[in-house]
Amino acid sequence: MRWIELADRVFASRYAELDQTLGLVVGDDRCLVVDTGTDEHHGAEWAAAVREITALPWTVVITHAHWDHFLGTAAFPGADVWAHPRCTAEIDGHARDQAESWAERYRESGRDDLADRLLAARVVRPTHEVVDHVELDLGGRSVTLVHPGRGHTDNDVLVHVSDDGVVFAGDTVEQGAPPSIGKDGYPLEWPAALDVLLDLGPRIIVPGHGEPVDPGFVRGQRAELAVVASLFDGVRSGTLSVDEAVAQSPYPAEATRPALERGRVA
């Protein structure tokens, strides 16, 4: 784990596993924890690291309903947990399925310890909803939670620290690897979600995986995703085959073929 101090009392925490990035914003009265990690063991490590920075009461925000962002929440007892209502529904309905699927992948790669940790993680349900946007008062500073529309998922939440120009983007932005469109991504709408992010005027954007980036990086990724959106639309309309679309994608075939296959049957 490696700390990055982004601004006054605004931190990113970098982890080698999954190249993951978590966040911490400290006010005068409370702190905000951005995502909780992959399992309770990881969550406990993350909670202990937070406590090295501050002893203030914590609030948690889950940026979206993928297991690596919420299965560590049990390590933050007593916290209010904010999330989009569709995130809560996904956690309620499919957290165990996600854990079992990834545990199988870990076992196939010989990482039984991570599989066991994942399956043992308790699922904690969010307690508060971010439907559109919510302003949280941390004492001496406000942080705004924003649902930018559908993109990486249908339940993404951005965390805007306006006084320091920092946005924690969850997986709406990815550094070091192509954005993960996956089976629950919305390639046609993702560029518009990034427009919402850029309209916040950040100077630093923190992806859910990878190193912090600047607005120029996000504009470049938005342009790439706009190409993917046009290819997806072409496959959906029948003007492009999946193979033709894959050949034109700015991302490797394995990163875009599943989404384009979905376009074929959309």
GROMACS .gro file of C-alpha atoms in nm:
model
  266
    1MET     CA    1   0.000   0.000   0.000
    2ARG     CA    2   0.127   0.347  -0.092
    3TRP     CA    3  -0.019   0.683   0.005
    4ILE     CA    4  -0.042   0.972  -0.243
    5GLU     CA    5  -0.124   1.311  -0.093
    6LEU     CA    6  -0.332   1.488  -0.358
    7ALA     CA    7  -0.416   1.806  -0.167
    8ASP     CA    8  -0.464   1.925   0.189
    9ARG     CA    9  -0.604   1.621   0.374
   10VAL     CA   10  -0.702   1.449   0.048
   11PHE     CA   11  -0.532   1.116  -0.016
   12ALA     CA   12  -0.526   0.826  -0.258
   13SER     CA   13  -0.415   0.482  -0.144
   14ARG     CA   14  -0.255   0.257  -0.406
   15TYR     CA   15  -0.254  -0.124  -0.393
   16ALA     CA   16  -0.072  -0.370  -0.617
   17GLU     CA   17  -0.361  -0.620  -0.624
   18LEU     CA   18  -0.585  -0.522  -0.918
   19ASP     CA   19  -0.382  -0.197  -0.940
   20GLN     CA   20  -0.655  -0.057  -0.715
   21THR     CA   21  -0.685   0.298  -0.583
   22LEU     CA   22  -0.895   0.391  -0.278
   23GLY     CA   23  -0.952   0.740  -0.138
   24LEU     CA   24  -0.969   0.941   0.183
   25VAL     CA   25  -1.094   1.296   0.243
   26VAL     CA   26  -1.052   1.442   0.593
   27GLY     CA   27  -1.260   1.729   0.729
   28ASP     CA   28  -1.262   1.892   1.070
   29ASP     CA   29  -1.537   1.670   1.211
   30ARG     CA   30  -1.535   1.348   1.007
   31CYS     CA   31  -1.362   1.173   0.720
   32LEU     CA   32  -1.492   1.020   0.399
   33VAL     CA   33  -1.360   0.681   0.284
   34VAL     CA   34  -1.391   0.622  -0.091
   35ASP     CA   35  -1.448   0.248  -0.148
   36THR     CA   36  -1.355  -0.023   0.099
   37GLY     CA   37  -1.152  -0.284  -0.088
   38THR     CA   38  -1.175  -0.641  -0.203
   39ASP     CA   39  -1.256  -0.833   0.118
   40GLU     CA   40  -1.258  -0.791   0.494
   41HIS     CA   41  -0.883  -0.859   0.526
   42HIS     CA   42  -0.806  -0.588   0.273
   43GLY     CA   43  -1.072  -0.366   0.427
   44ALA     CA   44  -0.912  -0.404   0.771
   45GLU     CA   45  -0.572  -0.307   0.629
   46TRP     CA   46  -0.731  -0.006   0.465
   47ALA     CA   47  -0.918   0.092   0.784
   48ALA     CA   48  -0.594   0.069   0.985
   49ALA     CA   49  -0.419   0.291   0.729
   50VAL     CA   50  -0.701   0.546   0.755
   51ARG     CA   51  -0.662   0.543   1.133
   52GLU     CA   52  -0.292   0.629   1.091
   53ILE     CA   53  -0.409   0.951   0.924
   54THR     CA   54  -0.712   1.040   1.133
   55ALA     CA   55  -0.916   0.922   1.431
   56LEU     CA   56  -1.228   1.112   1.318
   57PRO     CA   57  -1.556   0.924   1.264
   58TRP     CA   58  -1.581   0.781   0.916
   59THR     CA   59  -1.840   0.785   0.642
   60VAL     CA   60  -1.809   0.553   0.341
   61VAL     CA   61  -1.907   0.601  -0.023
   62ILE     CA   62  -1.918   0.308  -0.265
   63THR     CA   63  -1.844   0.427  -0.619
   64HIS     CA   64  -2.022   0.132  -0.786
   65ALA     CA   65  -2.137  -0.222  -0.726
   66HIS     CA   66  -1.833  -0.427  -0.824
   67TRP     CA   67  -1.704  -0.656  -0.550
   68ASP     CA   68  -1.354  -0.509  -0.528
   69HIS     CA   69  -1.502  -0.174  -0.427
   70PHE     CA   70  -1.743  -0.285  -0.152
   71LEU     CA   71  -1.657  -0.623   0.004
   72GLY     CA   72  -1.431  -0.461   0.264
   73THR     CA   73  -1.708  -0.247   0.416
   74ALA     CA   74  -1.750  -0.464   0.727
   75ALA     CA   75  -1.410  -0.330   0.840
   76PHE     CA   76  -1.567   0.016   0.886
   77PRO     CA   77  -1.817  -0.046   1.167
   78GLY     CA   78  -2.070   0.223   1.244
   79ALA     CA   79  -2.013   0.411   0.919
   80ASP     CA   80  -2.291   0.562   0.713
   81VAL     CA   81  -2.251   0.401   0.370
   82TRP     CA   82  -2.357   0.603   0.065
   83ALA     CA   83  -2.425   0.451  -0.277
   84HIS     CA   84  -2.657   0.483  -0.573
   85PRO     CA   85  -2.982   0.289  -0.517
   86ARG     CA   86  -2.903   0.060  -0.811
   87CYS     CA   87  -2.569  -0.014  -0.643
   88THR     CA   88  -2.758  -0.123  -0.333
   89ALA     CA   89  -2.988  -0.343  -0.542
   90GLU     CA   90  -2.689  -0.507  -0.713
   91ILE     CA   91  -2.518  -0.569  -0.378
   92ASP     CA   92  -2.841  -0.718  -0.241
   93GLY     CA   93  -2.892  -0.944  -0.539
   94HIS     CA   94  -2.552  -1.040  -0.671
   95ALA     CA   95  -2.269  -0.975  -0.423
   96ARG     CA   96  -2.234  -1.347  -0.351
   97ASP     CA   97  -2.238  -1.433  -0.722
   98GLN     CA   98  -1.958  -1.184  -0.785
   99ALA     CA   99  -1.754  -1.323  -0.495
  100GLU     CA  100  -1.796  -1.682  -0.611
  101SER     CA  101  -1.707  -1.599  -0.970
  102TRP     CA  102  -1.385  -1.420  -0.874
  103ALA     CA  103  -1.297  -1.679  -0.612
  104GLU     CA  104  -1.303  -1.938  -0.889
  105ARG     CA  105  -1.069  -1.723  -1.096
  106TYR     CA  106  -0.832  -1.688  -0.802
  107ARG     CA  107  -0.832  -2.066  -0.746
  108GLU     CA  108  -0.759  -2.129  -1.113
  109SER     CA  109  -0.451  -1.908  -1.080
  110GLY     CA  110  -0.336  -2.084  -0.761
  111ARG     CA  111  -0.434  -1.802  -0.524
  112ASP     CA  112  -0.649  -1.997  -0.282
  113ASP     CA  113  -0.582  -1.752   0.000
  114LEU     CA  114  -0.749  -1.469  -0.188
  115ALA     CA  115  -1.036  -1.697  -0.289
  116ASP     CA  116  -1.095  -1.795   0.075
  117ARG     CA  117  -1.085  -1.434   0.189
  118LEU     CA  118  -1.329  -1.332  -0.078
  119LEU     CA  119  -1.580  -1.602   0.008
  120ALA     CA  120  -1.556  -1.521   0.380
  121ALA     CA  121  -1.631  -1.150   0.335
  122ARG     CA  122  -1.953  -1.027   0.493
  123VAL     CA  123  -2.177  -0.821   0.269
  124VAL     CA  124  -2.270  -0.482   0.416
  125ARG     CA  125  -2.570  -0.305   0.265
  126PRO     CA  126  -2.542   0.070   0.196
  127THR     CA  127  -2.748   0.285   0.430
  128HIS     CA  128  -2.789   0.610   0.233
  129GLU     CA  129  -2.878   0.685  -0.132
  130VAL     CA  130  -2.715   0.903  -0.396
  131VAL     CA  131  -2.984   0.934  -0.662
  132ASP     CA  132  -2.849   1.243  -0.840
  133HIS     CA  133  -2.614   1.438  -0.613
  134VAL     CA  134  -2.564   1.475  -0.240
  135GLU     CA  135  -2.350   1.725  -0.051
  136LEU     CA  136  -2.174   1.592   0.257
  137ASP     CA  137  -2.046   1.827   0.525
  138LEU     CA  138  -1.724   1.688   0.672
  139GLY     CA  139  -1.672   1.993   0.893
  140GLY     CA  140  -1.489   2.283   0.732
  141ARG     CA  141  -1.522   2.132   0.386
  142SER     CA  142  -1.798   1.990   0.170
  143VAL     CA  143  -1.774   1.693  -0.064
  144THR     CA  144  -2.033   1.632  -0.336
  145LEU     CA  145  -2.136   1.283  -0.443
  146VAL     CA  146  -2.253   1.287  -0.806
  147HIS     CA  147  -2.421   1.022  -1.020
  148PRO     CA  148  -2.298   1.115  -1.372
  149GLY     CA  149  -2.536   0.886  -1.559
  150ARG     CA  150  -2.467   0.540  -1.692
  151GLY     CA  151  -2.113   0.453  -1.797
  152HIS     CA  152  -1.895   0.187  -1.641
  153THR     CA  153  -2.214   0.070  -1.468
  154ASP     CA  154  -2.564   0.211  -1.420
  155ASN     CA  155  -2.478   0.306  -1.060
  156ASP     CA  156  -2.151   0.501  -1.077
  157VAL     CA  157  -2.087   0.776  -0.821
  158LEU     CA  158  -1.819   1.045  -0.846
  159VAL     CA  159  -1.672   1.209  -0.535
  160HIS     CA  160  -1.599   1.579  -0.594
  161VAL     CA  161  -1.373   1.759  -0.348
  162SER     CA  162  -1.443   2.102  -0.490
  163ASP     CA  163  -1.218   2.310  -0.262
  164ASP     CA  164  -0.912   2.125  -0.392
  165GLY     CA  165  -1.025   2.031  -0.744
  166VAL     CA  166  -1.009   1.655  -0.690
  167VAL     CA  167  -1.256   1.399  -0.827
  168PHE     CA  168  -1.251   1.035  -0.724
  169ALA     CA  169  -1.392   0.874  -1.038
  170GLY     CA  170  -1.432   0.509  -0.944
  171ASP     CA  171  -1.403   0.301  -1.260
  172THR     CA  172  -1.552   0.563  -1.491
  173VAL     CA  173  -1.182   0.640  -1.550
  174GLU     CA  174  -0.909   0.378  -1.579
  175GLN     CA  175  -0.534   0.437  -1.593
  176GLY     CA  176  -0.286   0.167  -1.689
  177ALA     CA  177  -0.541  -0.053  -1.866
  178PRO     CA  178  -0.838  -0.003  -2.100
  179PRO     CA  179  -1.167   0.093  -1.936
  180SER     CA  180  -1.365  -0.215  -1.838
  181ILE     CA  181  -1.691  -0.211  -2.033
  182GLY     CA  182  -1.790  -0.562  -1.928
  183LYS     CA  183  -2.138  -0.708  -1.932
  184ASP     CA  184  -2.286  -0.423  -1.729
  185GLY     CA  185  -2.122  -0.124  -1.900
  186TYR     CA  186  -2.298   0.134  -2.115
  187PRO     CA  187  -2.061   0.226  -2.399
  188LEU     CA  188  -2.313   0.451  -2.576
  189GLU     CA  189  -2.360   0.666  -2.265
  190TRP     CA  190  -2.013   0.651  -2.108
  191PRO     CA  191  -1.871   0.953  -2.298
  192ALA     CA  192  -2.156   1.169  -2.164
  193ALA     CA  193  -2.078   1.053  -1.809
  194LEU     CA  194  -1.720   1.171  -1.858
  195ASP     CA  195  -1.853   1.506  -1.982
  196VAL     CA  196  -2.028   1.541  -1.646
  197LEU     CA  197  -1.699   1.466  -1.470
  198LEU     CA  198  -1.504   1.717  -1.680
  199ASP     CA  199  -1.771   1.983  -1.625
  200LEU     CA  200  -1.685   1.968  -1.254
  201GLY     CA  201  -1.356   2.136  -1.347
  202PRO     CA  202  -1.114   1.905  -1.164
  203ARG     CA  203  -0.740   1.943  -1.170
  204ILE     CA  204  -0.680   1.586  -1.048
  205ILE     CA  205  -0.891   1.279  -1.126
  206VAL     CA  206  -0.839   0.959  -0.927
  207PRO     CA  207  -0.936   0.640  -1.112
  208GLY     CA  208  -1.055   0.329  -0.934
  209HIS     CA  209  -0.752   0.148  -1.079
  210GLY     CA  210  -0.426   0.318  -1.169
  211GLU     CA  211  -0.249   0.643  -1.090
  212PRO     CA  212  -0.415   0.985  -1.056
  213VAL     CA  213  -0.449   1.168  -1.388
  214ASP     CA  214  -0.525   1.515  -1.523
  215PRO     CA  215  -0.820   1.638  -1.731
  216GLY     CA  216  -0.625   1.591  -2.053
  217PHE     CA  217  -0.601   1.218  -1.984
  218VAL     CA  218  -0.976   1.199  -1.924
  219ARG     CA  219  -1.050   1.390  -2.244
  220GLY     CA  220  -0.834   1.139  -2.431
  221GLN     CA  221  -1.012   0.845  -2.273
  222ARG     CA  222  -1.347   1.006  -2.349
  223ALA     CA  223  -1.247   1.028  -2.718
  224GLU     CA  224  -1.148   0.660  -2.718
  225LEU     CA  225  -1.476   0.561  -2.556
  226ALA     CA  226  -1.665   0.768  -2.813
  227VAL     CA  227  -1.500   0.554  -3.082
  228VAL     CA  228  -1.605   0.238  -2.898
  229ALA     CA  229  -1.958   0.379  -2.871
  230SER     CA  230  -1.975   0.438  -3.246
  231LEU     CA  231  -1.847   0.086  -3.312
  232PHE     CA  232  -2.100  -0.059  -3.068
  233ASP     CA  233  -2.376   0.135  -3.245
  234GLY     CA  234  -2.247   0.008  -3.582
  235VAL     CA  235  -2.261  -0.351  -3.467
  236ARG     CA  236  -2.605  -0.298  -3.319
  237SER     CA  237  -2.737  -0.147  -3.643
  238GLY     CA  238  -2.575  -0.416  -3.858
  239THR     CA  239  -2.345  -0.184  -4.051
  240LEU     CA  240  -2.036  -0.345  -3.893
  241SER     CA  241  -1.953  -0.702  -3.803
  242VAL     CA  242  -1.804  -0.770  -3.461
  243ASP     CA  243  -1.469  -0.855  -3.623
  244GLU     CA  244  -1.471  -0.532  -3.824
  245ALA     CA  245  -1.551  -0.331  -3.513
  246VAL     CA  246  -1.282  -0.503  -3.306
  247ALA     CA  247  -1.026  -0.421  -3.574
  248GLN     CA  248  -1.113  -0.050  -3.547
  249SER     CA  249  -1.123  -0.033  -3.167
  250PRO     CA  250  -0.868   0.181  -2.982
  251TYR     CA  251  -0.847  -0.096  -2.722
  252PRO     CA  252  -0.724  -0.457  -2.748
  253ALA     CA  253  -0.971  -0.715  -2.874
  254GLU     CA  254  -1.016  -0.878  -2.534
  255ALA     CA  255  -1.118  -0.543  -2.384
  256THR     CA  256  -1.387  -0.462  -2.640
  257ARG     CA  257  -1.512  -0.784  -2.800
  258PRO     CA  258  -1.751  -0.875  -2.513
  259ALA     CA  259  -1.921  -0.536  -2.536
  260LEU     CA  260  -1.939  -0.551  -2.914
  261GLU     CA  261  -2.087  -0.900  -2.894
  262ARG     CA  262  -2.357  -0.750  -2.674
  263GLY     CA  263  -2.414  -0.486  -2.940
  264ARG     CA  264  -2.482  -0.761  -3.191
  265VAL     CA  265  -2.777  -0.890  -2.987
  266ALA     CA  266  -2.895  -0.554  -2.846
   0.00000   0.00000   0.00000
